[in-house]
Amino acid sequence: MMTAIQISEPTGITLAELAEEAGLSLPVSANPEVRLSGGASLETAEPWHVAYMDHGRYAEALRATLAGVCIVTERFADIVPPGTVAIVVRDPHLAYANLLARLHPEALRPEPVLGQAGTAFGCFVHPGAQVGVGVVLDPGVVIGDGVVVGDGTRLGAHTVLGADVVIGRDCSIGAGVTIAQCDMGDRVIIHPGARIGQDGFGFALSASGHVKVPQLGRVLIGNDVEIGANTTVDRGSGRDTVIGAGTKIDNLVQVAHNVRIGRHCVIAAQVGIAGSTVLDDGVAVGGQSAIAGHLHIGRGAQLAGASGFMRNIPAGERWGGMPARRAREWFREQTTLKNLAKPSSAA
């Protein structure tokens, strides 16, 4: 006879503890002993959940929510229902993210299959590799000669680290990742299926056939970078490909050889960045955009999704369209075309 498995409910934390850790102020009417165990959307939240709201389109959902706590801006505080504690902040999404990190620390990075330090059955670790303390190697991991893996790092099943790869401390590498020719900092997250450090697309073209140009550089990844599932980052051809500290790259992104991405950039899904282009710090790139090679994207520039970029972009500017131009010009053109397409009154 099978014995039922007892799964304990998360204990959570009290509202007072949560507010103190997050530096938030509680309303006088709030019960500081209310215990919270997780986050949820406005529509699905229960009294033990935290939710947030920062856009008028969700006003009706806010009025009907059952959440124990809702983080809102001052604009929406008056429509929080009586049974929900309203915490008023300037940026609800940011505050909510910080609270979820406290309530769900296990969701901050991919979890190993086995969940314990050590080398699982079926792994291969070359004698010339250095594996730190508390490293987790899931089944099928392959680690080559000269590899260095820092303390507390987790490697998912069937991940392969090529010769001389360096992985920092407390990194989380998902299942089925291939990493070659790479030096990686601390606390980096690589999601499943990513390919880091493969050859870039480099050929000398001729009428008699295309000659492959040997790729000799590496990939340098700074601290606290996150790279999404099935994204590819090519090694440099001569100089290195670089991803600056704190940058976040979504799924299915292609970063070509010699690209240099600055600190704290955000790159959404299905973006392609051609070779030798430079993105300065704080650049944001919308999904499905294409950036041509050998360009310079200035600090803090914002590039709209589904756009094509074939010119340098000055710092701090917003561009979009196909081909891309300054956002005001693009919007004006779209409005003009829309007006031209309207049926005339005579018709």
GROMACS .gro file of C-alpha atoms in nm:
model
  347
    1MET     CA    1   0.000   0.000   0.000
    2MET     CA    2   0.139   0.339  -0.100
    3THR     CA    3   0.186   0.603   0.165
    4ALA     CA    4   0.061   0.948   0.077
    5ILE     CA    5   0.337   1.203   0.043
    6GLN     CA    6   0.288   1.497   0.275
    7ILE     CA    7   0.372   1.827   0.112
    8SER     CA    8   0.412   2.110   0.360
    9GLU     CA    9   0.262   2.444   0.276
   10PRO     CA   10   0.503   2.737   0.254
   11THR     CA   11   0.522   2.912   0.589
   12GLY     CA   12   0.566   3.257   0.438
   13ILE     CA   13   0.629   3.570   0.641
   14THR     CA   14   0.414   3.820   0.824
   15LEU     CA   15   0.313   4.148   0.669
   16ALA     CA   16   0.523   4.333   0.927
   17GLU     CA   17   0.836   4.130   0.841
   18LEU     CA   18   0.782   4.174   0.471
   19ALA     CA   19   0.731   4.550   0.501
   20GLU     CA   20   1.039   4.592   0.719
   21GLU     CA   21   1.264   4.397   0.482
   22ALA     CA   22   1.132   4.583   0.178
   23GLY     CA   23   1.139   4.924   0.345
   24LEU     CA   24   0.767   4.977   0.287
   25SER     CA   25   0.522   5.168   0.506
   26LEU     CA   26   0.205   4.990   0.620
   27PRO     CA   27  -0.130   5.167   0.654
   28VAL     CA   28  -0.237   5.224   1.016
   29SER     CA   29  -0.538   4.996   0.963
   30ALA     CA   30  -0.329   4.698   0.843
   31ASN     CA   31  -0.287   4.390   1.063
   32PRO     CA   32   0.091   4.338   1.081
   33GLU     CA   33   0.049   3.972   1.180
   34VAL     CA   34  -0.120   3.870   0.853
   35ARG     CA   35   0.087   3.588   0.706
   36LEU     CA   36   0.170   3.591   0.335
   37SER     CA   37   0.298   3.291   0.143
   38GLY     CA   38   0.332   3.401  -0.219
   39GLY     CA   39   0.250   3.630  -0.506
   40ALA     CA   40  -0.036   3.608  -0.756
   41SER     CA   41  -0.224   3.809  -1.017
   42LEU     CA   42  -0.512   4.032  -0.918
   43GLU     CA   43  -0.761   3.784  -1.064
   44THR     CA   44  -0.627   3.470  -0.896
   45ALA     CA   45  -0.497   3.607  -0.566
   46GLU     CA   46  -0.624   3.473  -0.233
   47PRO     CA   47  -0.601   3.642   0.110
   48TRP     CA   48  -0.252   3.499   0.167
   49HIS     CA   49  -0.114   3.643  -0.160
   50VAL     CA   50   0.055   3.967  -0.259
   51ALA     CA   51  -0.049   4.128  -0.589
   52TYR     CA   52   0.036   4.454  -0.764
   53MET     CA   53  -0.130   4.694  -1.007
   54ASP     CA   54   0.020   4.985  -1.202
   55HIS     CA   55  -0.202   5.041  -1.506
   56GLY     CA   56  -0.556   5.172  -1.544
   57ARG     CA   57  -0.662   4.883  -1.768
   58TYR     CA   58  -0.662   4.659  -1.460
   59ALA     CA   59  -0.884   4.884  -1.249
   60GLU     CA   60  -1.180   4.645  -1.250
   61ALA     CA   61  -0.957   4.352  -1.155
   62LEU     CA   62  -0.821   4.559  -0.867
   63ARG     CA   63  -1.172   4.640  -0.741
   64ALA     CA   64  -1.258   4.267  -0.736
   65THR     CA   65  -0.931   4.123  -0.606
   66LEU     CA   66  -0.918   3.899  -0.298
   67ALA     CA   67  -0.545   3.956  -0.243
   68GLY     CA   68  -0.434   4.008   0.114
   69VAL     CA   69  -0.197   4.283   0.000
   70CYS     CA   70  -0.184   4.489  -0.318
   71ILE     CA   71   0.101   4.721  -0.412
   72VAL     CA   72  -0.027   5.026  -0.601
   73THR     CA   73   0.057   5.382  -0.690
   74GLU     CA   74  -0.121   5.663  -0.511
   75ARG     CA   75  -0.345   5.706  -0.816
   76PHE     CA   76  -0.516   5.369  -0.758
   77ALA     CA   77  -0.511   5.349  -0.378
   78ASP     CA   78  -0.875   5.458  -0.343
   79ILE     CA   79  -1.011   5.162  -0.542
   80VAL     CA   80  -0.834   4.889  -0.343
   81PRO     CA   81  -1.116   4.680  -0.186
   82PRO     CA   82  -1.170   4.700   0.193
   83GLY     CA   83  -1.039   4.348   0.259
   84THR     CA   84  -0.705   4.417   0.088
   85VAL     CA   85  -0.414   4.607   0.243
   86ALA     CA   86  -0.295   4.878   0.004
   87ILE     CA   87   0.077   4.954   0.004
   88VAL     CA   88   0.143   5.274  -0.190
   89VAL     CA   89   0.476   5.309  -0.370
   90ARG     CA   90   0.611   5.495  -0.672
   91ASP     CA   91   0.698   5.180  -0.872
   92PRO     CA   92   0.467   4.886  -0.785
   93HIS     CA   93   0.628   4.646  -1.031
   94LEU     CA   94   0.973   4.694  -0.881
   95ALA     CA   95   0.844   4.663  -0.525
   96TYR     CA   96   0.649   4.349  -0.620
   97ALA     CA   97   0.959   4.194  -0.779
   98ASN     CA   98   1.159   4.255  -0.461
   99LEU     CA   99   0.886   4.098  -0.247
  100LEU     CA  100   0.858   3.793  -0.472
  101ALA     CA  101   1.233   3.741  -0.443
  102ARG     CA  102   1.184   3.716  -0.067
  103LEU     CA  103   0.880   3.489  -0.088
  104HIS     CA  104   1.000   3.266  -0.374
  105PRO     CA  105   1.381   3.251  -0.362
  106GLU     CA  106   1.372   2.913  -0.541
  107ALA     CA  107   1.233   3.083  -0.854
  108LEU     CA  108   1.523   3.325  -0.896
  109ARG     CA  109   1.734   3.078  -1.092
  110PRO     CA  110   1.688   2.735  -1.251
  111GLU     CA  111   1.685   2.458  -0.992
  112PRO     CA  112   1.905   2.146  -1.033
  113VAL     CA  113   1.735   1.812  -1.089
  114LEU     CA  114   1.891   1.656  -0.780
  115GLY     CA  115   1.896   1.965  -0.563
  116GLN     CA  116   2.210   1.871  -0.375
  117ALA     CA  117   2.582   1.941  -0.400
  118GLY     CA  118   2.802   1.684  -0.567
  119THR     CA  119   2.849   1.502  -0.894
  120ALA     CA  120   2.557   1.296  -1.021
  121PHE     CA  121   2.587   0.961  -1.193
  122GLY     CA  122   2.688   0.984  -1.559
  123CYS     CA  123   2.895   1.303  -1.543
  124PHE     CA  124   3.246   1.339  -1.684
  125VAL     CA  125   3.487   1.581  -1.518
  126HIS     CA  126   3.834   1.603  -1.674
  127PRO     CA  127   4.117   1.557  -1.423
  128GLY     CA  128   4.253   1.896  -1.528
  129ALA     CA  129   3.934   2.079  -1.430
  130GLN     CA  130   3.886   2.270  -1.103
  131VAL     CA  131   3.540   2.237  -0.947
  132GLY     CA  132   3.464   2.453  -0.645
  133VAL     CA  133   3.291   2.383  -0.315
  134GLY     CA  134   2.917   2.320  -0.316
  135VAL     CA  135   2.891   2.280  -0.693
  136VAL     CA  136   2.592   2.079  -0.823
  137LEU     CA  137   2.645   1.867  -1.135
  138ASP     CA  138   2.327   1.709  -1.269
  139PRO     CA  139   2.336   1.384  -1.472
  140GLY     CA  140   2.525   1.392  -1.800
  141VAL     CA  141   2.733   1.705  -1.736
  142VAL     CA  142   3.064   1.712  -1.927
  143ILE     CA  143   3.350   1.935  -1.806
  144GLY     CA  144   3.663   1.966  -2.019
  145ASP     CA  145   4.030   2.018  -1.945
  146GLY     CA  146   4.130   2.344  -1.780
  147VAL     CA  147   3.776   2.440  -1.685
  148VAL     CA  148   3.723   2.636  -1.363
  149VAL     CA  149   3.380   2.623  -1.192
  150GLY     CA  150   3.333   2.858  -0.896
  151ASP     CA  151   3.184   2.772  -0.558
  152GLY     CA  152   2.810   2.717  -0.539
  153THR     CA  153   2.751   2.701  -0.913
  154ARG     CA  154   2.484   2.467  -1.054
  155LEU     CA  155   2.514   2.289  -1.388
  156GLY     CA  156   2.200   2.139  -1.541
  157ALA     CA  157   2.172   1.796  -1.699
  158HIS     CA  158   2.372   1.734  -2.019
  159THR     CA  159   2.543   2.072  -2.008
  160VAL     CA  160   2.888   2.077  -2.172
  161LEU     CA  161   3.176   2.306  -2.074
  162GLY     CA  162   3.456   2.310  -2.330
  163ALA     CA  163   3.825   2.333  -2.251
  164ASP     CA  164   3.946   2.634  -2.050
  165VAL     CA  165   3.599   2.775  -1.983
  166VAL     CA  166   3.580   2.980  -1.660
  167ILE     CA  167   3.252   2.994  -1.465
  168GLY     CA  168   3.224   3.220  -1.162
  169ARG     CA  169   3.062   3.169  -0.822
  170ASP     CA  170   2.692   3.100  -0.764
  171CYS     CA  171   2.607   3.075  -1.132
  172SER     CA  172   2.311   2.873  -1.256
  173ILE     CA  173   2.350   2.697  -1.590
  174GLY     CA  174   2.034   2.525  -1.720
  175ALA     CA  175   2.001   2.187  -1.885
  176GLY     CA  176   2.144   2.124  -2.230
  177VAL     CA  177   2.366   2.433  -2.242
  178THR     CA  178   2.690   2.436  -2.443
  179ILE     CA  179   2.964   2.677  -2.335
  180ALA     CA  180   3.301   2.711  -2.507
  181GLN     CA  181   3.569   2.980  -2.522
  182CYS     CA  182   3.407   3.178  -2.241
  183ASP     CA  183   3.501   3.362  -1.922
  184MET     CA  184   3.193   3.417  -1.705
  185GLY     CA  185   3.153   3.624  -1.388
  186ASP     CA  186   2.957   3.554  -1.071
  187ARG     CA  187   2.581   3.497  -1.028
  188VAL     CA  188   2.522   3.453  -1.400
  189ILE     CA  189   2.206   3.270  -1.509
  190ILE     CA  190   2.203   3.078  -1.838
  191HIS     CA  191   1.871   2.918  -1.928
  192PRO     CA  192   1.834   2.577  -2.098
  193GLY     CA  193   1.950   2.529  -2.454
  194ALA     CA  194   2.172   2.837  -2.480
  195ARG     CA  195   2.489   2.817  -2.690
  196ILE     CA  196   2.775   3.035  -2.573
  197GLY     CA  197   3.110   3.071  -2.748
  198GLN     CA  198   3.047   2.893  -3.076
  199ASP     CA  199   3.205   3.012  -3.401
  200GLY     CA  200   3.075   3.334  -3.548
  201PHE     CA  201   2.956   3.357  -3.909
  202GLY     CA  202   3.284   3.459  -4.071
  203PHE     CA  203   3.375   3.379  -4.433
  204ALA     CA  204   3.594   3.537  -4.700
  205LEU     CA  205   3.374   3.530  -5.010
  206SER     CA  206   3.502   3.446  -5.355
  207ALA     CA  207   3.364   3.322  -5.686
  208SER     CA  208   3.537   2.988  -5.640
  209GLY     CA  209   3.399   2.927  -5.291
  210HIS     CA  210   3.378   3.081  -4.946
  211VAL     CA  211   3.676   3.042  -4.715
  212LYS     CA  212   3.607   3.011  -4.342
  213VAL     CA  213   3.780   3.274  -4.130
  214PRO     CA  214   3.909   3.109  -3.810
  215GLN     CA  215   3.738   3.249  -3.502
  216LEU     CA  216   3.999   3.316  -3.232
  217GLY     CA  217   3.832   3.532  -2.967
  218ARG     CA  218   3.630   3.448  -2.657
  219VAL     CA  219   3.305   3.551  -2.491
  220LEU     CA  220   3.339   3.763  -2.178
  221ILE     CA  221   3.028   3.775  -1.956
  222GLY     CA  222   3.010   4.009  -1.656
  223ASN     CA  223   2.852   3.954  -1.315
  224ASP     CA  224   2.474   3.918  -1.276
  225VAL     CA  225   2.403   3.866  -1.645
  226GLU     CA  226   2.100   3.656  -1.744
  227ILE     CA  227   2.076   3.485  -2.084
  228GLY     CA  228   1.751   3.325  -2.201
  229ALA     CA  229   1.671   2.983  -2.338
  230ASN     CA  230   1.804   2.894  -2.684
  231THR     CA  231   1.995   3.219  -2.717
  232THR     CA  232   2.331   3.211  -2.898
  233VAL     CA  233   2.634   3.426  -2.825
  234ASP     CA  234   2.919   3.379  -3.074
  235ARG     CA  235   3.284   3.397  -2.975
  236GLY     CA  236   3.485   3.685  -3.114
  237SER     CA  237   3.667   3.650  -3.443
  238GLY     CA  238   3.972   3.853  -3.342
  239ARG     CA  239   3.873   4.053  -3.035
  240ASP     CA  240   3.627   3.919  -2.778
  241THR     CA  241   3.249   3.930  -2.769
  242VAL     CA  242   3.150   4.109  -2.446
  243ILE     CA  243   2.831   4.120  -2.238
  244GLY     CA  244   2.848   4.375  -1.958
  245ALA     CA  245   2.748   4.325  -1.595
  246GLY     CA  246   2.377   4.321  -1.514
  247THR     CA  247   2.258   4.285  -1.874
  248LYS     CA  248   1.945   4.074  -1.932
  249ILE     CA  249   1.898   3.889  -2.262
  250ASP     CA  250   1.571   3.714  -2.347
  251ASN     CA  251   1.512   3.383  -2.526
  252LEU     CA  252   1.605   3.321  -2.891
  253VAL     CA  253   1.845   3.614  -2.929
  254GLN     CA  254   2.145   3.603  -3.165
  255VAL     CA  255   2.457   3.794  -3.060
  256ALA     CA  256   2.720   3.777  -3.334
  257HIS     CA  257   3.098   3.781  -3.310
  258ASN     CA  258   3.280   4.086  -3.171
  259VAL     CA  259   2.958   4.245  -3.044
  260ARG     CA  260   3.009   4.450  -2.729
  261ILE     CA  261   2.704   4.496  -2.505
  262GLY     CA  262   2.737   4.735  -2.214
  263ARG     CA  263   2.614   4.716  -1.855
  264HIS     CA  264   2.247   4.682  -1.762
  265CYS     CA  265   2.113   4.651  -2.115
  266VAL     CA  266   1.780   4.476  -2.180
  267ILE     CA  267   1.734   4.278  -2.502
  268ALA     CA  268   1.397   4.117  -2.574
  269ALA     CA  269   1.327   3.792  -2.759
  270GLN     CA  270   1.422   3.721  -3.122
  271VAL     CA  271   1.658   4.017  -3.155
  272GLY     CA  272   1.955   3.974  -3.390
  273ILE     CA  273   2.270   4.180  -3.341
  274ALA     CA  274   2.519   4.155  -3.627
  275GLY     CA  275   2.895   4.144  -3.587
  276SER     CA  276   3.110   4.416  -3.430
  277THR     CA  277   2.817   4.635  -3.322
  278VAL     CA  278   2.852   4.816  -2.989
  279LEU     CA  279   2.565   4.879  -2.747
  280ASP     CA  280   2.656   5.124  -2.472
  281ASP     CA  281   2.526   5.092  -2.113
  282GLY     CA  282   2.153   5.090  -2.049
  283VAL     CA  283   2.033   5.024  -2.404
  284ALA     CA  284   1.687   4.863  -2.438
  285VAL     CA  285   1.601   4.665  -2.753
  286GLY     CA  286   1.245   4.554  -2.834
  287GLY     CA  287   1.165   4.204  -2.956
  288GLN     CA  288   1.221   4.088  -3.316
  289SER     CA  289   1.446   4.382  -3.400
  290ALA     CA  290   1.748   4.348  -3.628
  291ILE     CA  291   2.064   4.554  -3.574
  292ALA     CA  292   2.314   4.567  -3.858
  293GLY     CA  293   2.685   4.516  -3.808
  294HIS     CA  294   2.953   4.773  -3.714
  295LEU     CA  295   2.703   5.016  -3.560
  296HIS     CA  296   2.722   5.217  -3.238
  297ILE     CA  297   2.409   5.236  -3.022
  298GLY     CA  298   2.449   5.517  -2.769
  299ARG     CA  299   2.401   5.498  -2.394
  300GLY     CA  300   2.039   5.463  -2.282
  301ALA     CA  301   1.894   5.445  -2.633
  302GLN     CA  302   1.556   5.274  -2.670
  303LEU     CA  303   1.497   5.068  -2.984
  304ALA     CA  304   1.139   4.972  -3.069
  305GLY     CA  305   1.039   4.613  -3.141
  306ALA     CA  306   1.013   4.469  -3.494
  307SER     CA  307   1.243   4.742  -3.628
  308GLY     CA  308   1.550   4.742  -3.850
  309PHE     CA  309   1.853   4.946  -3.747
  310MET     CA  310   2.111   5.037  -4.011
  311ARG     CA  311   2.252   5.360  -3.868
  312ASN     CA  312   2.427   5.466  -3.550
  313ILE     CA  313   2.182   5.570  -3.276
  314PRO     CA  314   2.272   5.869  -3.056
  315ALA     CA  315   2.265   5.830  -2.678
  316GLY     CA  316   1.929   5.859  -2.508
  317GLU     CA  317   1.720   5.864  -2.825
  318ARG     CA  318   1.417   5.650  -2.915
  319TRP     CA  319   1.409   5.495  -3.262
  320GLY     CA  320   1.180   5.253  -3.443
  321GLY     CA  321   1.043   5.141  -3.777
  322MET     CA  322   1.170   4.965  -4.087
  323PRO     CA  323   1.414   5.113  -4.161
  324ALA     CA  324   1.441   5.276  -3.820
  325ARG     CA  325   1.425   5.652  -3.766
  326ARG     CA  326   1.364   5.876  -3.469
  327ALA     CA  327   1.045   5.781  -3.289
  328ARG     CA  328   0.872   6.119  -3.345
  329GLU     CA  329   0.940   6.101  -3.719
  330TRP     CA  330   0.823   5.740  -3.731
  331PHE     CA  331   0.499   5.814  -3.543
  332ARG     CA  332   0.432   6.119  -3.766
  333GLU     CA  333   0.476   5.906  -4.079
  334GLN     CA  334   0.244   5.636  -3.946
  335THR     CA  335  -0.022   5.895  -3.860
  336THR     CA  336   0.007   6.051  -4.205
  337LEU     CA  337  -0.034   5.715  -4.378
  338LYS     CA  338  -0.332   5.632  -4.157
  339ASN     CA  339  -0.499   5.961  -4.249
  340LEU     CA  340  -0.431   5.909  -4.620
  341ALA     CA  341  -0.590   5.566  -4.601
  342LYS     CA  342  -0.916   5.695  -4.454
  343PRO     CA  343  -1.214   5.703  -4.692
  344SER     CA  344  -1.281   6.051  -4.821
  345SER     CA  345  -1.604   6.227  -4.722
  346ALA     CA  346  -1.699   6.252  -5.089
  347ALA     CA  347  -1.696   5.874  -5.119
   0.00000   0.00000   0.00000
